[in-house]
Amino acid sequence: MSHLATGFTTESPHKAGNGLIIVTGGAGFIGSNIVHGLNARGIDNILVVDDLKDGHKCVNLADANIRDYMDRDDFLARVEAGHDFGAVEAVLHQGACSTTTEWDGRYMMSVNYDYSKALLHWCLKRNIPFIYASSASVYGSGPNFTEARENENPLNVYAFSKFQFDQYVRALPHHDSQVIGLRYFNVYGPREQHKGGMASVAYHFHHQLLNTGKVRLFEGSDGYGPGEQRRDFIHVDDVVAVNLWLLDHPKVHGIFNLGTGRAQPFNDVAHAVIAFHGRGEIEYIPFPDHLKGAYQSFTEADMRALSAAGYDQPFLSVEEGTARYLAWLSTCG
């Protein structure tokens, strides 16, 4: 399916120039959607950086137009050597290990923290806009989700790697470059199929219903009833829209939440999947022991900072976004 079918605008207010745009993690979920979003604006001077050891991710770029592809390790080696890559307009840094169940801290800090620092300093030296993926996981169990140190308490090493890079960015000396961190909440939508168990609940509910006629949700936890744990679910089209808006507004800088600002229960996602298919039922399963004490039962982005920066577009609800996503999955997934 064309990228246009996922809701990206073809309008292109981005006027900065025709330089190269580097998208790390560009074959992954959010990265590949950003590539398609750029394509929808007529931009294809894109260098995708990724690790294609899992070759299944290549399908995310099969219908995209890019100038070049480079392996993550080769790219990092060139960055550390001071390579310029010609005229670079921006770096959209989505590359990371996003497996929240990975507990190899040395690996996680190398891939998520050290790599990000090297790329940040490469951009700062050249005054290249640097927009990177942070994570709502930095807030731990909450309950406050405002971009402030007192609200941050990561529960696993993935969250810590994202938190520590945010802290590093906060401590930078004054500079004129655009540096943006986006704390993604629960993102769902096209091109996440390669993520396996880390794919969104909308993806899993869709396939559970097709395979068994049932959607499985956790029983109650942390004081919430069955399926009533609440998350801020955001469609990837909205994530792309914010990234592209930031390219258009180079004076904006800082660390921002990126969710809808509305927490909705997992039951809402399940009901949206059932409504789309016109059949199915919910089955509640025991809450896993290994997630107790390390699970976010509630997230809700405080979106006041991004709004104050000037972003005023509405976000899709779970019902709207799930219907859009499942229509895409029914054709392409």
Short mmCIF file of C-alpha atoms in Angstrom, two decimals:
data_model
loop_
_atom_site.label_atom_id
_atom_site.label_comp_id
_atom_site.label_asym_id
_atom_site.label_seq_id
_atom_site.Cartn_x
_atom_site.Cartn_y
_atom_site.Cartn_z
CA MET A 1 0.00 0.00 0.00
CA SER A 2 1.25 3.50 -0.78
CA HIS A 3 2.41 5.68 2.08
CA LEU A 4 -0.36 8.10 1.13
CA ALA A 5 -2.94 5.61 2.40
CA THR A 6 -1.63 5.92 5.96
CA GLY A 7 -2.61 9.56 6.28
CA PHE A 8 0.58 11.53 5.66
CA THR A 9 0.18 14.96 4.15
CA THR A 10 1.71 15.70 0.76
CA GLU A 11 2.05 19.38 1.62
CA SER A 12 5.66 20.40 2.11
CA PRO A 13 6.22 23.52 4.21
CA HIS A 14 9.82 22.37 4.76
CA LYS A 15 11.90 25.01 2.96
CA ALA A 16 15.36 24.63 4.44
CA GLY A 17 17.01 23.14 1.37
CA ASN A 18 17.77 19.96 -0.51
CA GLY A 19 20.39 18.52 1.81
CA LEU A 20 20.59 14.92 2.92
CA ILE A 21 18.26 13.78 5.71
CA ILE A 22 19.66 10.92 7.78
CA VAL A 23 17.16 8.56 9.44
CA THR A 24 18.75 6.09 11.82
CA GLY A 25 16.65 3.03 12.54
CA GLY A 26 15.11 3.87 9.18
CA ALA A 27 14.08 0.30 8.38
CA GLY A 28 12.38 -0.09 11.74
CA PHE A 29 8.87 0.78 12.83
CA ILE A 30 8.87 4.53 13.47
CA GLY A 31 11.91 5.20 11.29
CA SER A 32 10.41 3.64 8.17
CA ASN A 33 7.18 5.57 8.69
CA ILE A 34 9.21 8.78 8.89
CA VAL A 35 10.87 7.83 5.60
CA HIS A 36 7.45 7.34 4.01
CA GLY A 37 6.32 10.65 5.51
CA LEU A 38 9.28 12.40 3.91
CA ASN A 39 8.50 10.69 0.60
CA ALA A 40 4.95 11.99 0.80
CA ARG A 41 6.46 15.48 0.81
CA GLY A 42 8.50 14.67 -2.30
CA ILE A 43 11.72 14.20 -0.31
CA ASP A 44 13.88 11.20 -1.22
CA ASN A 45 17.39 12.51 -0.52
CA ILE A 46 17.47 10.23 2.50
CA LEU A 47 20.20 8.07 4.00
CA VAL A 48 18.70 5.18 5.96
CA VAL A 49 20.91 3.73 8.69
CA ASP A 50 19.95 0.45 10.32
CA ASP A 51 21.01 -3.06 11.29
CA LEU A 52 19.46 -5.53 8.84
CA LYS A 53 20.64 -8.66 10.61
CA ASP A 54 16.90 -9.27 10.78
CA GLY A 55 16.28 -9.02 7.05
CA HIS A 56 12.50 -9.05 7.50
CA LYS A 57 12.66 -5.31 8.15
CA CYS A 58 13.55 -4.62 4.52
CA VAL A 59 9.86 -4.90 3.57
CA ASN A 60 9.28 -1.62 5.44
CA LEU A 61 11.32 0.17 2.77
CA ALA A 62 10.29 -1.85 -0.28
CA ASP A 63 7.86 0.86 -1.39
CA ALA A 64 9.99 3.80 -0.20
CA ASN A 65 12.42 5.99 -2.13
CA ILE A 66 15.80 6.67 -0.52
CA ARG A 67 19.18 7.75 -1.81
CA ASP A 68 21.32 5.31 0.15
CA TYR A 69 21.45 2.72 2.92
CA MET A 70 24.27 2.18 5.42
CA ASP A 71 24.83 -0.40 8.14
CA ARG A 72 24.64 0.99 11.67
CA ASP A 73 28.19 -0.02 12.63
CA ASP A 74 29.70 1.38 9.42
CA PHE A 75 27.80 4.62 9.95
CA LEU A 76 28.94 4.94 13.57
CA ALA A 77 32.56 4.33 12.54
CA ARG A 78 32.33 7.15 10.00
CA VAL A 79 30.67 9.48 12.50
CA GLU A 80 33.39 8.81 15.06
CA ALA A 81 36.01 9.45 12.35
CA GLY A 82 34.43 12.85 11.59
CA HIS A 83 33.05 12.01 8.14
CA ASP A 84 30.80 14.78 6.77
CA PHE A 85 28.41 12.98 4.34
CA GLY A 86 28.13 16.19 2.31
CA ALA A 87 25.37 18.71 3.03
CA VAL A 88 23.22 17.21 5.78
CA GLU A 89 19.94 18.95 6.52
CA ALA A 90 18.87 16.98 9.62
CA VAL A 91 19.35 13.77 11.55
CA LEU A 92 16.25 11.92 12.78
CA HIS A 93 17.72 9.45 15.24
CA GLN A 94 15.28 6.56 15.73
CA GLY A 95 17.85 3.77 15.97
CA ALA A 96 17.91 1.91 19.29
CA CYS A 97 17.44 -1.40 21.00
CA SER A 98 13.78 -1.05 22.02
CA THR A 99 13.38 -4.45 23.69
CA THR A 100 12.22 -3.57 27.18
CA THR A 101 12.86 -7.12 28.39
CA GLU A 102 16.58 -6.95 27.46
CA TRP A 103 18.66 -6.85 30.65
CA ASP A 104 22.18 -6.80 29.15
CA GLY A 105 23.03 -3.35 30.42
CA ARG A 106 26.40 -3.07 28.69
CA TYR A 107 24.79 -3.79 25.34
CA MET A 108 21.87 -1.45 25.97
CA MET A 109 24.06 1.45 27.03
CA SER A 110 26.40 0.93 24.08
CA VAL A 111 23.63 0.85 21.48
CA ASN A 112 21.27 3.42 22.99
CA TYR A 113 23.49 5.75 24.98
CA ASP A 114 27.05 5.80 23.61
CA TYR A 115 25.86 5.69 19.99
CA SER A 116 23.46 8.57 20.62
CA LYS A 117 26.16 10.66 22.29
CA ALA A 118 28.54 10.19 19.37
CA LEU A 119 25.89 11.21 16.86
CA LEU A 120 24.76 14.16 18.97
CA HIS A 121 28.25 15.63 19.11
CA TRP A 122 28.75 15.05 15.39
CA CYS A 123 25.59 17.10 14.77
CA LEU A 124 26.48 19.82 17.29
CA LYS A 125 29.86 20.35 15.65
CA ARG A 126 28.13 20.95 12.29
CA ASN A 127 25.01 22.76 13.58
CA ILE A 128 22.80 20.00 12.15
CA PRO A 129 19.30 19.60 13.66
CA PHE A 130 19.18 16.45 15.80
CA ILE A 131 15.76 14.98 16.61
CA TYR A 132 15.94 11.78 18.62
CA ALA A 133 13.62 9.16 20.07
CA SER A 134 13.34 9.13 23.82
CA SER A 135 10.65 7.13 25.63
CA ALA A 136 7.80 7.47 28.09
CA SER A 137 9.37 4.54 29.93
CA VAL A 138 11.63 7.07 31.68
CA TYR A 139 8.67 7.89 33.95
CA GLY A 140 8.45 4.39 35.36
CA SER A 141 5.19 3.78 37.19
CA GLY A 142 4.30 7.49 37.26
CA PRO A 143 1.87 8.84 38.27
CA ASN A 144 3.06 12.18 36.85
CA PHE A 145 4.10 12.34 33.19
CA THR A 146 5.43 15.88 32.83
CA GLU A 147 8.94 16.49 31.46
CA ALA A 148 10.65 17.09 34.81
CA ARG A 149 13.41 15.22 36.66
CA GLU A 150 11.28 14.62 39.77
CA ASN A 151 8.82 12.54 37.71
CA GLU A 152 11.43 10.21 36.19
CA ASN A 153 12.20 6.78 37.66
CA PRO A 154 13.06 4.16 34.99
CA LEU A 155 12.14 0.58 35.86
CA ASN A 156 14.41 -1.30 33.42
CA VAL A 157 17.72 -0.82 31.65
CA TYR A 158 16.07 0.19 28.36
CA ALA A 159 14.28 3.01 30.17
CA PHE A 160 17.49 3.92 31.98
CA SER A 161 19.40 4.21 28.70
CA LYS A 162 16.79 6.66 27.39
CA PHE A 163 16.61 8.56 30.67
CA GLN A 164 20.38 8.92 30.93
CA PHE A 165 20.66 10.31 27.41
CA ASP A 166 17.94 12.84 28.19
CA GLN A 167 19.96 13.82 31.25
CA TYR A 168 23.08 14.17 29.10
CA VAL A 169 21.22 16.45 26.68
CA ARG A 170 19.89 18.57 29.55
CA ALA A 171 23.43 19.14 30.84
CA LEU A 172 24.87 20.33 27.50
CA PRO A 173 26.51 23.76 27.47
CA HIS A 174 24.60 26.45 25.59
CA HIS A 175 24.50 25.85 21.84
CA ASP A 176 22.60 27.13 18.81
CA SER A 177 21.71 23.76 17.27
CA GLN A 178 18.21 22.31 17.30
CA VAL A 179 18.26 19.32 19.64
CA ILE A 180 14.91 17.65 20.29
CA GLY A 181 14.06 14.60 22.38
CA LEU A 182 10.64 13.03 21.85
CA ARG A 183 9.32 10.81 24.62
CA TYR A 184 7.17 8.39 22.66
CA PHE A 185 4.28 6.86 24.53
CA ASN A 186 2.59 3.67 23.23
CA VAL A 187 3.03 3.91 19.47
CA TYR A 188 1.10 1.60 17.13
CA GLY A 189 0.49 1.42 13.41
CA PRO A 190 1.87 0.15 10.09
CA ARG A 191 5.29 -1.46 9.65
CA GLU A 192 5.78 -2.89 13.15
CA GLN A 193 5.33 -6.57 12.20
CA HIS A 194 9.06 -7.35 12.58
CA LYS A 195 8.95 -6.45 16.29
CA GLY A 196 7.41 -9.77 17.31
CA GLY A 197 6.48 -9.73 20.99
CA MET A 198 7.32 -6.02 21.23
CA ALA A 199 4.70 -5.07 18.62
CA SER A 200 1.68 -3.09 19.80
CA VAL A 201 -1.35 -4.59 21.48
CA ALA A 202 -3.46 -3.53 18.47
CA TYR A 203 -1.26 -5.71 16.24
CA HIS A 204 -1.44 -8.68 18.62
CA PHE A 205 -5.19 -8.33 19.26
CA HIS A 206 -5.82 -8.29 15.51
CA HIS A 207 -3.95 -11.54 14.95
CA GLN A 208 -5.33 -13.19 18.09
CA LEU A 209 -8.85 -12.54 16.90
CA LEU A 210 -8.13 -13.86 13.40
CA ASN A 211 -6.50 -17.00 14.80
CA THR A 212 -8.76 -17.83 17.77
CA GLY A 213 -11.79 -15.56 17.66
CA LYS A 214 -10.67 -14.10 21.02
CA VAL A 215 -8.63 -11.15 22.22
CA ARG A 216 -6.52 -11.81 25.34
CA LEU A 217 -6.04 -9.12 27.98
CA PHE A 218 -4.42 -9.19 31.40
CA GLU A 219 -6.53 -9.50 34.50
CA GLY A 220 -6.42 -6.63 36.98
CA SER A 221 -3.19 -5.20 38.39
CA ASP A 222 -2.09 -2.23 40.49
CA GLY A 223 -5.68 -1.54 41.49
CA TYR A 224 -7.05 -1.64 37.94
CA GLY A 225 -9.78 -4.07 36.90
CA PRO A 226 -9.41 -6.66 34.11
CA GLY A 227 -8.23 -4.90 30.95
CA GLU A 228 -8.62 -1.52 32.62
CA GLN A 229 -4.90 -0.71 32.79
CA ARG A 230 -4.64 2.56 30.89
CA ARG A 231 -2.05 3.75 28.42
CA ASP A 232 -1.60 6.72 26.13
CA PHE A 233 -1.82 5.00 22.74
CA ILE A 234 -0.61 7.12 19.80
CA HIS A 235 -0.84 6.22 16.10
CA VAL A 236 2.47 6.33 14.25
CA ASP A 237 1.03 8.81 11.72
CA ASP A 238 0.77 11.35 14.54
CA VAL A 239 4.35 10.60 15.60
CA VAL A 240 5.54 11.21 12.04
CA ALA A 241 3.52 14.44 11.82
CA VAL A 242 5.26 15.84 14.91
CA ASN A 243 8.74 14.86 13.66
CA LEU A 244 8.10 16.59 10.33
CA TRP A 245 6.64 19.65 12.06
CA LEU A 246 9.84 19.97 14.06
CA LEU A 247 11.85 19.94 10.83
CA ASP A 248 9.75 22.91 9.76
CA HIS A 249 10.38 24.75 13.05
CA PRO A 250 14.15 24.72 13.67
CA LYS A 251 13.90 27.24 16.52
CA VAL A 252 12.03 24.71 18.68
CA HIS A 253 14.26 22.75 21.04
CA GLY A 254 13.94 20.69 24.20
CA ILE A 255 12.56 17.38 25.43
CA PHE A 256 8.87 16.79 24.77
CA ASN A 257 6.28 14.14 25.48
CA LEU A 258 4.68 12.64 22.40
CA GLY A 259 1.38 10.98 23.16
CA THR A 260 -2.23 11.99 22.67
CA GLY A 261 -2.68 13.34 26.19
CA ARG A 262 -5.55 10.86 26.69
CA ALA A 263 -5.11 7.59 28.56
CA GLN A 264 -7.45 4.84 27.35
CA PRO A 265 -7.86 1.31 28.76
CA PHE A 266 -6.64 -1.77 26.93
CA ASN A 267 -10.30 -2.76 26.79
CA ASP A 268 -10.86 0.16 24.38
CA VAL A 269 -8.24 -1.25 22.00
CA ALA A 270 -9.83 -4.70 22.22
CA HIS A 271 -13.31 -3.35 21.55
CA ALA A 272 -11.99 -1.33 18.59
CA VAL A 273 -10.46 -4.48 17.09
CA ILE A 274 -13.68 -6.45 17.64
CA ALA A 275 -15.75 -3.62 16.14
CA PHE A 276 -13.53 -3.50 13.04
CA HIS A 277 -13.91 -7.24 12.42
CA GLY A 278 -17.54 -7.40 13.51
CA ARG A 279 -16.89 -10.45 15.68
CA GLY A 280 -14.84 -11.77 18.59
CA GLU A 281 -14.77 -11.73 22.38
CA ILE A 282 -12.38 -10.84 25.18
CA GLU A 283 -10.58 -13.39 27.35
CA TYR A 284 -8.78 -12.22 30.50
CA ILE A 285 -5.58 -14.07 31.42
CA PRO A 286 -3.50 -14.01 34.65
CA PHE A 287 -1.10 -11.12 35.04
CA PRO A 288 2.46 -12.47 34.46
CA ASP A 289 4.66 -12.75 37.53
CA HIS A 290 7.74 -11.46 35.68
CA LEU A 291 6.00 -8.14 34.94
CA LYS A 292 4.93 -7.41 38.50
CA GLY A 293 6.72 -4.31 39.72
CA ALA A 294 8.09 -3.58 36.23
CA TYR A 295 4.92 -2.69 34.35
CA GLN A 296 3.34 0.65 33.56
CA SER A 297 -0.34 0.21 34.41
CA PHE A 298 -1.03 3.87 33.64
CA THR A 299 0.55 6.39 31.28
CA GLU A 300 -0.81 9.70 30.06
CA ALA A 301 1.34 12.27 28.34
CA ASP A 302 1.24 15.82 29.62
CA MET A 303 1.24 17.57 26.24
CA ARG A 304 1.42 21.16 27.46
CA ALA A 305 5.08 21.65 26.53
CA LEU A 306 4.66 20.61 22.89
CA SER A 307 1.49 22.68 22.66
CA ALA A 308 3.30 25.70 24.07
CA ALA A 309 5.99 25.19 21.43
CA GLY A 310 3.30 25.69 18.79
CA TYR A 311 2.07 22.24 17.79
CA ASP A 312 -1.73 22.41 17.57
CA GLN A 313 -2.84 19.46 15.44
CA PRO A 314 -5.34 16.92 16.88
CA PHE A 315 -4.33 13.33 17.61
CA LEU A 316 -6.22 10.21 16.59
CA SER A 317 -8.23 8.44 19.30
CA VAL A 318 -7.77 4.71 19.91
CA GLU A 319 -10.99 4.05 17.99
CA GLU A 320 -9.94 6.16 14.99
CA GLY A 321 -6.34 5.01 14.94
CA THR A 322 -7.10 1.31 15.40
CA ALA A 323 -9.60 1.35 12.54
CA ARG A 324 -7.04 3.05 10.28
CA TYR A 325 -4.32 0.59 11.28
CA LEU A 326 -6.44 -2.52 10.86
CA ALA A 327 -7.54 -1.36 7.42
CA TRP A 328 -3.84 -1.16 6.51
CA LEU A 329 -3.10 -4.56 8.07
CA SER A 330 -6.00 -6.16 6.21
CA THR A 331 -4.44 -5.03 2.94
CA CYS A 332 -0.70 -5.11 3.67
CA GLY A 333 -0.07 -6.96 6.91
#
